[in-house]
Amino acid sequence: VAVVGGGDTAMEEAIFLTKFAKKVYVIHRRNELKASKIMQDRAMKNPKIEFVWDTVITDVLRNDQKMVSLDSLFKMSTRKKFYFTHPRKRKMITPFNFLKFNNRYWLFLAIGHKPNTETFKGQLDLDSHGYIVVEKGGVRTSVPGVFACGDVQDSRYRQAITAAGTGCMAAMDAAKYLEDFFTQHT
């Protein structure tokens, strides 16, 4: 099992996956992590997690829409590509079976988690990381009648369940806002 990334999400996924896999490899393009200190410590202390530093995936070998192996990686520091499969024969020639678990290969991408809020720049208040600023414990934004929910305003949890919860909050607040608006303007 391999996790690609170096932030909190990657560390969280790697730690979680150790419950199911004998070994979890974290592949990261740098030689240091962006994850918070506490998440780094948890991952580094876990004996089932091994880090593959300064490396990016360049090829994934697939067969019938299933991943067969990582074909090659690119070592950033040496600027060299190295293969785990023979480039022509496509057979495993080195022990890169770490991705295999339950007779399947697993690769988890935990990179580039960034809110897609460019459209709202200059219209809504955004924090320094691009998340929409909402009132504490709510979903109201800096513009009356505009509500934000899910990952665009949740920099901490970024989970489907919290997105569903804030979605429900936004719907309820929007309904109340519209009810009040029409009551005042009719």
mmCIF file with all atom_site columns, C-alpha atoms in Angstrom:
data_model
loop_
_atom_site.group_PDB
_atom_site.id
_atom_site.type_symbol
_atom_site.label_atom_id
_atom_site.label_alt_id
_atom_site.label_comp_id
_atom_site.label_asym_id
_atom_site.label_entity_id
_atom_site.label_seq_id
_atom_site.pdbx_PDB_ins_code
_atom_site.Cartn_x
_atom_site.Cartn_y
_atom_site.Cartn_z
_atom_site.occupancy
_atom_site.B_iso_or_equiv
_atom_site.pdbx_formal_charge
_atom_site.auth_seq_id
_atom_site.auth_comp_id
_atom_site.auth_asym_id
_atom_site.auth_atom_id
_atom_site.pdbx_PDB_model_num
ATOM 1   C CA . VAL A 1 1   ? 0.000   0.000  0.000   1.00 0.00 ? 1   VAL A CA 1
ATOM 2   C CA . ALA A 1 2   ? 1.360   3.422  -0.893  1.00 0.00 ? 2   ALA A CA 1
ATOM 3   C CA . VAL A 1 3   ? 0.183   6.921  -0.037  1.00 0.00 ? 3   VAL A CA 1
ATOM 4   C CA . VAL A 1 4   ? 1.399   9.866  -2.101  1.00 0.00 ? 4   VAL A CA 1
ATOM 5   C CA . GLY A 1 5   ? 1.676   13.181 -0.286  1.00 0.00 ? 5   GLY A CA 1
ATOM 6   C CA . GLY A 1 6   ? 3.259   14.974 2.628   1.00 0.00 ? 6   GLY A CA 1
ATOM 7   C CA . GLY A 1 7   ? 0.449   16.849 4.367   1.00 0.00 ? 7   GLY A CA 1
ATOM 8   C CA . ASP A 1 8   ? -1.898  16.035 7.213   1.00 0.00 ? 8   ASP A CA 1
ATOM 9   C CA . THR A 1 9   ? -4.280  14.133 4.935   1.00 0.00 ? 9   THR A CA 1
ATOM 10  C CA . ALA A 1 10  ? -1.493  11.862 3.685   1.00 0.00 ? 10  ALA A CA 1
ATOM 11  C CA . MET A 1 11  ? -0.301  11.153 7.236   1.00 0.00 ? 11  MET A CA 1
ATOM 12  C CA . GLU A 1 12  ? -3.853  10.488 8.400   1.00 0.00 ? 12  GLU A CA 1
ATOM 13  C CA . GLU A 1 13  ? -4.451  8.066  5.515   1.00 0.00 ? 13  GLU A CA 1
ATOM 14  C CA . ALA A 1 14  ? -1.123  6.304  6.040   1.00 0.00 ? 14  ALA A CA 1
ATOM 15  C CA . ILE A 1 15  ? -1.768  5.830  9.758   1.00 0.00 ? 15  ILE A CA 1
ATOM 16  C CA . PHE A 1 16  ? -5.291  4.546  9.074   1.00 0.00 ? 16  PHE A CA 1
ATOM 17  C CA . LEU A 1 17  ? -4.074  2.105  6.406   1.00 0.00 ? 17  LEU A CA 1
ATOM 18  C CA . THR A 1 18  ? -1.624  0.475  8.838   1.00 0.00 ? 18  THR A CA 1
ATOM 19  C CA . LYS A 1 19  ? -4.673  -1.209 10.382  1.00 0.00 ? 19  LYS A CA 1
ATOM 20  C CA . PHE A 1 20  ? -5.048  -3.248 7.195   1.00 0.00 ? 20  PHE A CA 1
ATOM 21  C CA . ALA A 1 21  ? -1.610  -3.485 5.576   1.00 0.00 ? 21  ALA A CA 1
ATOM 22  C CA . LYS A 1 22  ? 1.660   -4.904 6.879   1.00 0.00 ? 22  LYS A CA 1
ATOM 23  C CA . LYS A 1 23  ? 3.543   -1.955 5.420   1.00 0.00 ? 23  LYS A CA 1
ATOM 24  C CA . VAL A 1 24  ? 2.481   1.474  4.165   1.00 0.00 ? 24  VAL A CA 1
ATOM 25  C CA . TYR A 1 25  ? 4.890   3.493  2.044   1.00 0.00 ? 25  TYR A CA 1
ATOM 26  C CA . VAL A 1 26  ? 4.524   7.264  1.977   1.00 0.00 ? 26  VAL A CA 1
ATOM 27  C CA . ILE A 1 27  ? 5.952   8.641  -1.277  1.00 0.00 ? 27  ILE A CA 1
ATOM 28  C CA . HIS A 1 28  ? 6.751   12.337 -1.071  1.00 0.00 ? 28  HIS A CA 1
ATOM 29  C CA . ARG A 1 29  ? 8.393   14.687 -3.574  1.00 0.00 ? 29  ARG A CA 1
ATOM 30  C CA . ARG A 1 30  ? 10.403  16.497 -0.914  1.00 0.00 ? 30  ARG A CA 1
ATOM 31  C CA . ASN A 1 31  ? 12.683  15.427 1.901   1.00 0.00 ? 31  ASN A CA 1
ATOM 32  C CA . GLU A 1 32  ? 10.443  17.017 4.526   1.00 0.00 ? 32  GLU A CA 1
ATOM 33  C CA . LEU A 1 33  ? 6.727   16.956 5.257   1.00 0.00 ? 33  LEU A CA 1
ATOM 34  C CA . LYS A 1 34  ? 4.178   19.764 5.226   1.00 0.00 ? 34  LYS A CA 1
ATOM 35  C CA . ALA A 1 35  ? 2.036   17.942 7.780   1.00 0.00 ? 35  ALA A CA 1
ATOM 36  C CA . SER A 1 36  ? 1.583   19.359 11.262  1.00 0.00 ? 36  SER A CA 1
ATOM 37  C CA . LYS A 1 37  ? 4.195   18.343 13.831  1.00 0.00 ? 37  LYS A CA 1
ATOM 38  C CA . ILE A 1 38  ? 1.792   16.052 15.670  1.00 0.00 ? 38  ILE A CA 1
ATOM 39  C CA . MET A 1 39  ? 0.819   14.196 12.462  1.00 0.00 ? 39  MET A CA 1
ATOM 40  C CA . GLN A 1 40  ? 4.467   13.897 11.419  1.00 0.00 ? 40  GLN A CA 1
ATOM 41  C CA . ASP A 1 41  ? 5.367   12.454 14.812  1.00 0.00 ? 41  ASP A CA 1
ATOM 42  C CA . ARG A 1 42  ? 2.533   9.923  14.701  1.00 0.00 ? 42  ARG A CA 1
ATOM 43  C CA . ALA A 1 43  ? 3.499   8.733  11.229  1.00 0.00 ? 43  ALA A CA 1
ATOM 44  C CA . MET A 1 44  ? 7.252   8.686  11.891  1.00 0.00 ? 44  MET A CA 1
ATOM 45  C CA . LYS A 1 45  ? 6.803   6.648  15.074  1.00 0.00 ? 45  LYS A CA 1
ATOM 46  C CA . ASN A 1 46  ? 4.585   4.067  13.387  1.00 0.00 ? 46  ASN A CA 1
ATOM 47  C CA . PRO A 1 47  ? 6.740   1.007  12.605  1.00 0.00 ? 47  PRO A CA 1
ATOM 48  C CA . LYS A 1 48  ? 4.481   0.039  9.691   1.00 0.00 ? 48  LYS A CA 1
ATOM 49  C CA . ILE A 1 49  ? 5.103   3.307  7.829   1.00 0.00 ? 49  ILE A CA 1
ATOM 50  C CA . GLU A 1 50  ? 8.164   3.788  5.649   1.00 0.00 ? 50  GLU A CA 1
ATOM 51  C CA . PHE A 1 51  ? 8.955   7.018  3.810   1.00 0.00 ? 51  PHE A CA 1
ATOM 52  C CA . VAL A 1 52  ? 10.194  7.202  0.218   1.00 0.00 ? 52  VAL A CA 1
ATOM 53  C CA . TRP A 1 53  ? 11.644  10.716 0.181   1.00 0.00 ? 53  TRP A CA 1
ATOM 54  C CA . ASP A 1 54  ? 12.345  13.114 -2.640  1.00 0.00 ? 54  ASP A CA 1
ATOM 55  C CA . THR A 1 55  ? 10.446  10.981 -5.127  1.00 0.00 ? 55  THR A CA 1
ATOM 56  C CA . VAL A 1 56  ? 7.532   11.354 -7.537  1.00 0.00 ? 56  VAL A CA 1
ATOM 57  C CA . ILE A 1 57  ? 5.583   8.688  -9.405  1.00 0.00 ? 57  ILE A CA 1
ATOM 58  C CA . THR A 1 58  ? 6.068   8.915  -13.148 1.00 0.00 ? 58  THR A CA 1
ATOM 59  C CA . ASP A 1 59  ? 4.236   5.863  -14.456 1.00 0.00 ? 59  ASP A CA 1
ATOM 60  C CA . VAL A 1 60  ? 1.523   3.543  -13.272 1.00 0.00 ? 60  VAL A CA 1
ATOM 61  C CA . LEU A 1 61  ? 1.132   0.265  -15.128 1.00 0.00 ? 61  LEU A CA 1
ATOM 62  C CA . ARG A 1 62  ? -2.509  -0.675 -15.610 1.00 0.00 ? 62  ARG A CA 1
ATOM 63  C CA . ASN A 1 63  ? -4.242  -3.740 -16.911 1.00 0.00 ? 63  ASN A CA 1
ATOM 64  C CA . ASP A 1 64  ? -8.011  -3.736 -17.623 1.00 0.00 ? 64  ASP A CA 1
ATOM 65  C CA . GLN A 1 65  ? -8.501  -0.531 -15.618 1.00 0.00 ? 65  GLN A CA 1
ATOM 66  C CA . LYS A 1 66  ? -6.731  -2.026 -12.594 1.00 0.00 ? 66  LYS A CA 1
ATOM 67  C CA . MET A 1 67  ? -3.382  -0.844 -11.334 1.00 0.00 ? 67  MET A CA 1
ATOM 68  C CA . VAL A 1 68  ? -0.749  -3.547 -11.673 1.00 0.00 ? 68  VAL A CA 1
ATOM 69  C CA . SER A 1 69  ? 2.270   -1.689 -10.309 1.00 0.00 ? 69  SER A CA 1
ATOM 70  C CA . LEU A 1 70  ? 4.050   1.590  -10.135 1.00 0.00 ? 70  LEU A CA 1
ATOM 71  C CA . ASP A 1 71  ? 6.193   1.301  -13.210 1.00 0.00 ? 71  ASP A CA 1
ATOM 72  C CA . SER A 1 72  ? 8.786   3.907  -12.346 1.00 0.00 ? 72  SER A CA 1
ATOM 73  C CA . LEU A 1 73  ? 9.634   6.693  -9.983  1.00 0.00 ? 73  LEU A CA 1
ATOM 74  C CA . PHE A 1 74  ? 11.681  9.839  -10.437 1.00 0.00 ? 74  PHE A CA 1
ATOM 75  C CA . LYS A 1 75  ? 14.199  10.686 -7.736  1.00 0.00 ? 75  LYS A CA 1
ATOM 76  C CA . MET A 1 76  ? 14.198  14.480 -7.443  1.00 0.00 ? 76  MET A CA 1
ATOM 77  C CA . SER A 1 77  ? 17.653  14.801 -5.879  1.00 0.00 ? 77  SER A CA 1
ATOM 78  C CA . THR A 1 78  ? 19.487  12.722 -8.491  1.00 0.00 ? 78  THR A CA 1
ATOM 79  C CA . ARG A 1 79  ? 17.153  13.737 -11.354 1.00 0.00 ? 79  ARG A CA 1
ATOM 80  C CA . LYS A 1 80  ? 17.058  10.086 -12.401 1.00 0.00 ? 80  LYS A CA 1
ATOM 81  C CA . LYS A 1 81  ? 14.161  7.844  -13.237 1.00 0.00 ? 81  LYS A CA 1
ATOM 82  C CA . PHE A 1 82  ? 14.332  4.364  -11.822 1.00 0.00 ? 82  PHE A CA 1
ATOM 83  C CA . TYR A 1 83  ? 12.219  1.378  -12.755 1.00 0.00 ? 83  TYR A CA 1
ATOM 84  C CA . PHE A 1 84  ? 10.590  -1.265 -10.670 1.00 0.00 ? 84  PHE A CA 1
ATOM 85  C CA . THR A 1 85  ? 9.500   -3.138 -13.754 1.00 0.00 ? 85  THR A CA 1
ATOM 86  C CA . HIS A 1 86  ? 11.471  -3.814 -16.883 1.00 0.00 ? 86  HIS A CA 1
ATOM 87  C CA . PRO A 1 87  ? 10.457  -0.990 -19.282 1.00 0.00 ? 87  PRO A CA 1
ATOM 88  C CA . ARG A 1 88  ? 9.959   -3.343 -22.245 1.00 0.00 ? 88  ARG A CA 1
ATOM 89  C CA . LYS A 1 89  ? 8.911   -6.654 -20.708 1.00 0.00 ? 89  LYS A CA 1
ATOM 90  C CA . ARG A 1 90  ? 6.717   -5.071 -18.033 1.00 0.00 ? 90  ARG A CA 1
ATOM 91  C CA . LYS A 1 91  ? 7.550   -7.820 -15.568 1.00 0.00 ? 91  LYS A CA 1
ATOM 92  C CA . MET A 1 92  ? 8.466   -7.189 -11.989 1.00 0.00 ? 92  MET A CA 1
ATOM 93  C CA . ILE A 1 93  ? 12.235  -7.416 -11.715 1.00 0.00 ? 93  ILE A CA 1
ATOM 94  C CA . THR A 1 94  ? 12.720  -5.881 -8.281  1.00 0.00 ? 94  THR A CA 1
ATOM 95  C CA . PRO A 1 95  ? 10.809  -6.389 -5.042  1.00 0.00 ? 95  PRO A CA 1
ATOM 96  C CA . PHE A 1 96  ? 8.290   -3.598 -5.424  1.00 0.00 ? 96  PHE A CA 1
ATOM 97  C CA . ASN A 1 97  ? 5.380   -5.696 -4.253  1.00 0.00 ? 97  ASN A CA 1
ATOM 98  C CA . PHE A 1 98  ? 4.705   -3.301 -1.410  1.00 0.00 ? 98  PHE A CA 1
ATOM 99  C CA . LEU A 1 99  ? 1.621   -2.065 -3.180  1.00 0.00 ? 99  LEU A CA 1
ATOM 100 C CA . LYS A 1 100 ? 0.045   -5.481 -3.136  1.00 0.00 ? 100 LYS A CA 1
ATOM 101 C CA . PHE A 1 101 ? -2.560  -6.169 -0.469  1.00 0.00 ? 101 PHE A CA 1
ATOM 102 C CA . ASN A 1 102 ? -5.333  -8.759 -0.737  1.00 0.00 ? 102 ASN A CA 1
ATOM 103 C CA . ASN A 1 103 ? -4.045  -9.580 -4.228  1.00 0.00 ? 103 ASN A CA 1
ATOM 104 C CA . ARG A 1 104 ? -4.658  -6.010 -5.352  1.00 0.00 ? 104 ARG A CA 1
ATOM 105 C CA . TYR A 1 105 ? -2.418  -3.005 -5.707  1.00 0.00 ? 105 TYR A CA 1
ATOM 106 C CA . TRP A 1 106 ? -3.345  0.098  -3.748  1.00 0.00 ? 106 TRP A CA 1
ATOM 107 C CA . LEU A 1 107 ? -2.229  3.650  -4.327  1.00 0.00 ? 107 LEU A CA 1
ATOM 108 C CA . PHE A 1 108 ? -3.773  6.539  -2.408  1.00 0.00 ? 108 PHE A CA 1
ATOM 109 C CA . LEU A 1 109 ? -3.271  10.092 -3.621  1.00 0.00 ? 109 LEU A CA 1
ATOM 110 C CA . ALA A 1 110 ? -3.351  12.656 -0.829  1.00 0.00 ? 110 ALA A CA 1
ATOM 111 C CA . ILE A 1 111 ? -1.923  15.634 -2.671  1.00 0.00 ? 111 ILE A CA 1
ATOM 112 C CA . GLY A 1 112 ? -3.116  19.074 -3.596  1.00 0.00 ? 112 GLY A CA 1
ATOM 113 C CA . HIS A 1 113 ? -5.970  19.486 -1.142  1.00 0.00 ? 113 HIS A CA 1
ATOM 114 C CA . LYS A 1 114 ? -6.795  23.094 -1.771  1.00 0.00 ? 114 LYS A CA 1
ATOM 115 C CA . PRO A 1 115 ? -10.219 24.738 -1.829  1.00 0.00 ? 115 PRO A CA 1
ATOM 116 C CA . ASN A 1 116 ? -11.502 25.698 -5.267  1.00 0.00 ? 116 ASN A CA 1
ATOM 117 C CA . THR A 1 117 ? -12.495 29.252 -4.306  1.00 0.00 ? 117 THR A CA 1
ATOM 118 C CA . GLU A 1 118 ? -10.682 31.443 -6.856  1.00 0.00 ? 118 GLU A CA 1
ATOM 119 C CA . THR A 1 119 ? -14.070 32.532 -8.244  1.00 0.00 ? 119 THR A CA 1
ATOM 120 C CA . PHE A 1 120 ? -14.946 34.179 -4.934  1.00 0.00 ? 120 PHE A CA 1
ATOM 121 C CA . LYS A 1 121 ? -11.755 36.211 -4.492  1.00 0.00 ? 121 LYS A CA 1
ATOM 122 C CA . GLY A 1 122 ? -12.711 39.826 -3.867  1.00 0.00 ? 122 GLY A CA 1
ATOM 123 C CA . GLN A 1 123 ? -16.369 38.884 -3.376  1.00 0.00 ? 123 GLN A CA 1
ATOM 124 C CA . LEU A 1 124 ? -16.256 36.832 -0.168  1.00 0.00 ? 124 LEU A CA 1
ATOM 125 C CA . ASP A 1 125 ? -13.764 36.935 2.690   1.00 0.00 ? 125 ASP A CA 1
ATOM 126 C CA . LEU A 1 126 ? -11.165 34.178 2.248   1.00 0.00 ? 126 LEU A CA 1
ATOM 127 C CA . ASP A 1 127 ? -8.501  33.172 4.740   1.00 0.00 ? 127 ASP A CA 1
ATOM 128 C CA . SER A 1 128 ? -4.792  33.010 3.884   1.00 0.00 ? 128 SER A CA 1
ATOM 129 C CA . HIS A 1 129 ? -5.200  29.445 2.539   1.00 0.00 ? 129 HIS A CA 1
ATOM 130 C CA . GLY A 1 130 ? -8.162  30.279 0.308   1.00 0.00 ? 130 GLY A CA 1
ATOM 131 C CA . TYR A 1 131 ? -10.954 28.900 2.506   1.00 0.00 ? 131 TYR A CA 1
ATOM 132 C CA . ILE A 1 132 ? -14.184 30.895 2.690   1.00 0.00 ? 132 ILE A CA 1
ATOM 133 C CA . VAL A 1 133 ? -14.479 32.580 6.082   1.00 0.00 ? 133 VAL A CA 1
ATOM 134 C CA . VAL A 1 134 ? -17.746 31.765 7.863   1.00 0.00 ? 134 VAL A CA 1
ATOM 135 C CA . GLU A 1 135 ? -19.121 32.823 11.230  1.00 0.00 ? 135 GLU A CA 1
ATOM 136 C CA . LYS A 1 136 ? -17.881 30.661 14.094  1.00 0.00 ? 136 LYS A CA 1
ATOM 137 C CA . GLY A 1 137 ? -20.020 27.534 14.383  1.00 0.00 ? 137 GLY A CA 1
ATOM 138 C CA . GLY A 1 138 ? -22.091 28.449 11.329  1.00 0.00 ? 138 GLY A CA 1
ATOM 139 C CA . VAL A 1 139 ? -22.103 28.789 7.569   1.00 0.00 ? 139 VAL A CA 1
ATOM 140 C CA . ARG A 1 140 ? -22.845 32.499 7.011   1.00 0.00 ? 140 ARG A CA 1
ATOM 141 C CA . THR A 1 141 ? -20.226 34.321 4.946   1.00 0.00 ? 141 THR A CA 1
ATOM 142 C CA . SER A 1 142 ? -19.267 37.995 4.820   1.00 0.00 ? 142 SER A CA 1
ATOM 143 C CA . VAL A 1 143 ? -22.081 38.612 2.307   1.00 0.00 ? 143 VAL A CA 1
ATOM 144 C CA . PRO A 1 144 ? -25.677 38.491 3.601   1.00 0.00 ? 144 PRO A CA 1
ATOM 145 C CA . GLY A 1 145 ? -27.638 35.646 2.009   1.00 0.00 ? 145 GLY A CA 1
ATOM 146 C CA . VAL A 1 146 ? -24.521 33.740 0.935   1.00 0.00 ? 146 VAL A CA 1
ATOM 147 C CA . PHE A 1 147 ? -23.714 30.544 2.831   1.00 0.00 ? 147 PHE A CA 1
ATOM 148 C CA . ALA A 1 148 ? -20.708 28.242 2.459   1.00 0.00 ? 148 ALA A CA 1
ATOM 149 C CA . CYS A 1 149 ? -20.485 24.558 3.277   1.00 0.00 ? 149 CYS A CA 1
ATOM 150 C CA . GLY A 1 150 ? -18.183 21.605 2.781   1.00 0.00 ? 150 GLY A CA 1
ATOM 151 C CA . ASP A 1 151 ? -14.492 21.672 1.964   1.00 0.00 ? 151 ASP A CA 1
ATOM 152 C CA . VAL A 1 152 ? -14.476 25.289 0.748   1.00 0.00 ? 152 VAL A CA 1
ATOM 153 C CA . GLN A 1 153 ? -14.977 26.478 4.324   1.00 0.00 ? 153 GLN A CA 1
ATOM 154 C CA . ASP A 1 154 ? -13.684 23.490 6.330   1.00 0.00 ? 154 ASP A CA 1
ATOM 155 C CA . SER A 1 155 ? -9.904  23.573 6.576   1.00 0.00 ? 155 SER A CA 1
ATOM 156 C CA . ARG A 1 156 ? -9.793  21.221 9.542   1.00 0.00 ? 156 ARG A CA 1
ATOM 157 C CA . TYR A 1 157 ? -11.833 18.067 8.907   1.00 0.00 ? 157 TYR A CA 1
ATOM 158 C CA . ARG A 1 158 ? -12.437 17.931 5.133   1.00 0.00 ? 158 ARG A CA 1
ATOM 159 C CA . GLN A 1 159 ? -14.632 14.851 5.423   1.00 0.00 ? 159 GLN A CA 1
ATOM 160 C CA . ALA A 1 160 ? -17.800 13.925 3.546   1.00 0.00 ? 160 ALA A CA 1
ATOM 161 C CA . ILE A 1 161 ? -19.781 13.677 6.763   1.00 0.00 ? 161 ILE A CA 1
ATOM 162 C CA . THR A 1 162 ? -18.857 17.203 7.877   1.00 0.00 ? 162 THR A CA 1
ATOM 163 C CA . ALA A 1 163 ? -19.577 18.490 4.370   1.00 0.00 ? 163 ALA A CA 1
ATOM 164 C CA . ALA A 1 164 ? -23.035 16.900 4.558   1.00 0.00 ? 164 ALA A CA 1
ATOM 165 C CA . GLY A 1 165 ? -23.588 18.456 7.973   1.00 0.00 ? 165 GLY A CA 1
ATOM 166 C CA . THR A 1 166 ? -22.593 21.951 6.886   1.00 0.00 ? 166 THR A CA 1
ATOM 167 C CA . GLY A 1 167 ? -24.632 21.471 3.710   1.00 0.00 ? 167 GLY A CA 1
ATOM 168 C CA . CYS A 1 168 ? -27.690 20.841 5.857   1.00 0.00 ? 168 CYS A CA 1
ATOM 169 C CA . MET A 1 169 ? -26.837 23.888 7.993   1.00 0.00 ? 169 MET A CA 1
ATOM 170 C CA . ALA A 1 170 ? -26.486 26.050 4.868   1.00 0.00 ? 170 ALA A CA 1
ATOM 171 C CA . ALA A 1 171 ? -29.840 24.844 3.512   1.00 0.00 ? 171 ALA A CA 1
ATOM 172 C CA . MET A 1 172 ? -31.584 25.584 6.805   1.00 0.00 ? 172 MET A CA 1
ATOM 173 C CA . ASP A 1 173 ? -29.943 29.011 7.154   1.00 0.00 ? 173 ASP A CA 1
ATOM 174 C CA . ALA A 1 174 ? -30.744 29.872 3.528   1.00 0.00 ? 174 ALA A CA 1
ATOM 175 C CA . ALA A 1 175 ? -34.398 28.877 3.994   1.00 0.00 ? 175 ALA A CA 1
ATOM 176 C CA . LYS A 1 176 ? -34.630 31.037 7.130   1.00 0.00 ? 176 LYS A CA 1
ATOM 177 C CA . TYR A 1 177 ? -32.885 33.935 5.366   1.00 0.00 ? 177 TYR A CA 1
ATOM 178 C CA . LEU A 1 178 ? -35.309 33.787 2.419   1.00 0.00 ? 178 LEU A CA 1
ATOM 179 C CA . GLU A 1 179 ? -38.317 33.499 4.714   1.00 0.00 ? 179 GLU A CA 1
ATOM 180 C CA . ASP A 1 180 ? -37.193 36.578 6.666   1.00 0.00 ? 180 ASP A CA 1
ATOM 181 C CA . PHE A 1 181 ? -36.338 38.460 3.464   1.00 0.00 ? 181 PHE A CA 1
ATOM 182 C CA . PHE A 1 182 ? -39.741 37.876 1.856   1.00 0.00 ? 182 PHE A CA 1
ATOM 183 C CA . THR A 1 183 ? -41.557 38.657 5.103   1.00 0.00 ? 183 THR A CA 1
ATOM 184 C CA . GLN A 1 184 ? -39.798 42.026 5.286   1.00 0.00 ? 184 GLN A CA 1
ATOM 185 C CA . HIS A 1 185 ? -40.211 42.874 1.588   1.00 0.00 ? 185 HIS A CA 1
ATOM 186 C CA . THR A 1 186 ? -43.830 41.919 0.919   1.00 0.00 ? 186 THR A CA 1
#
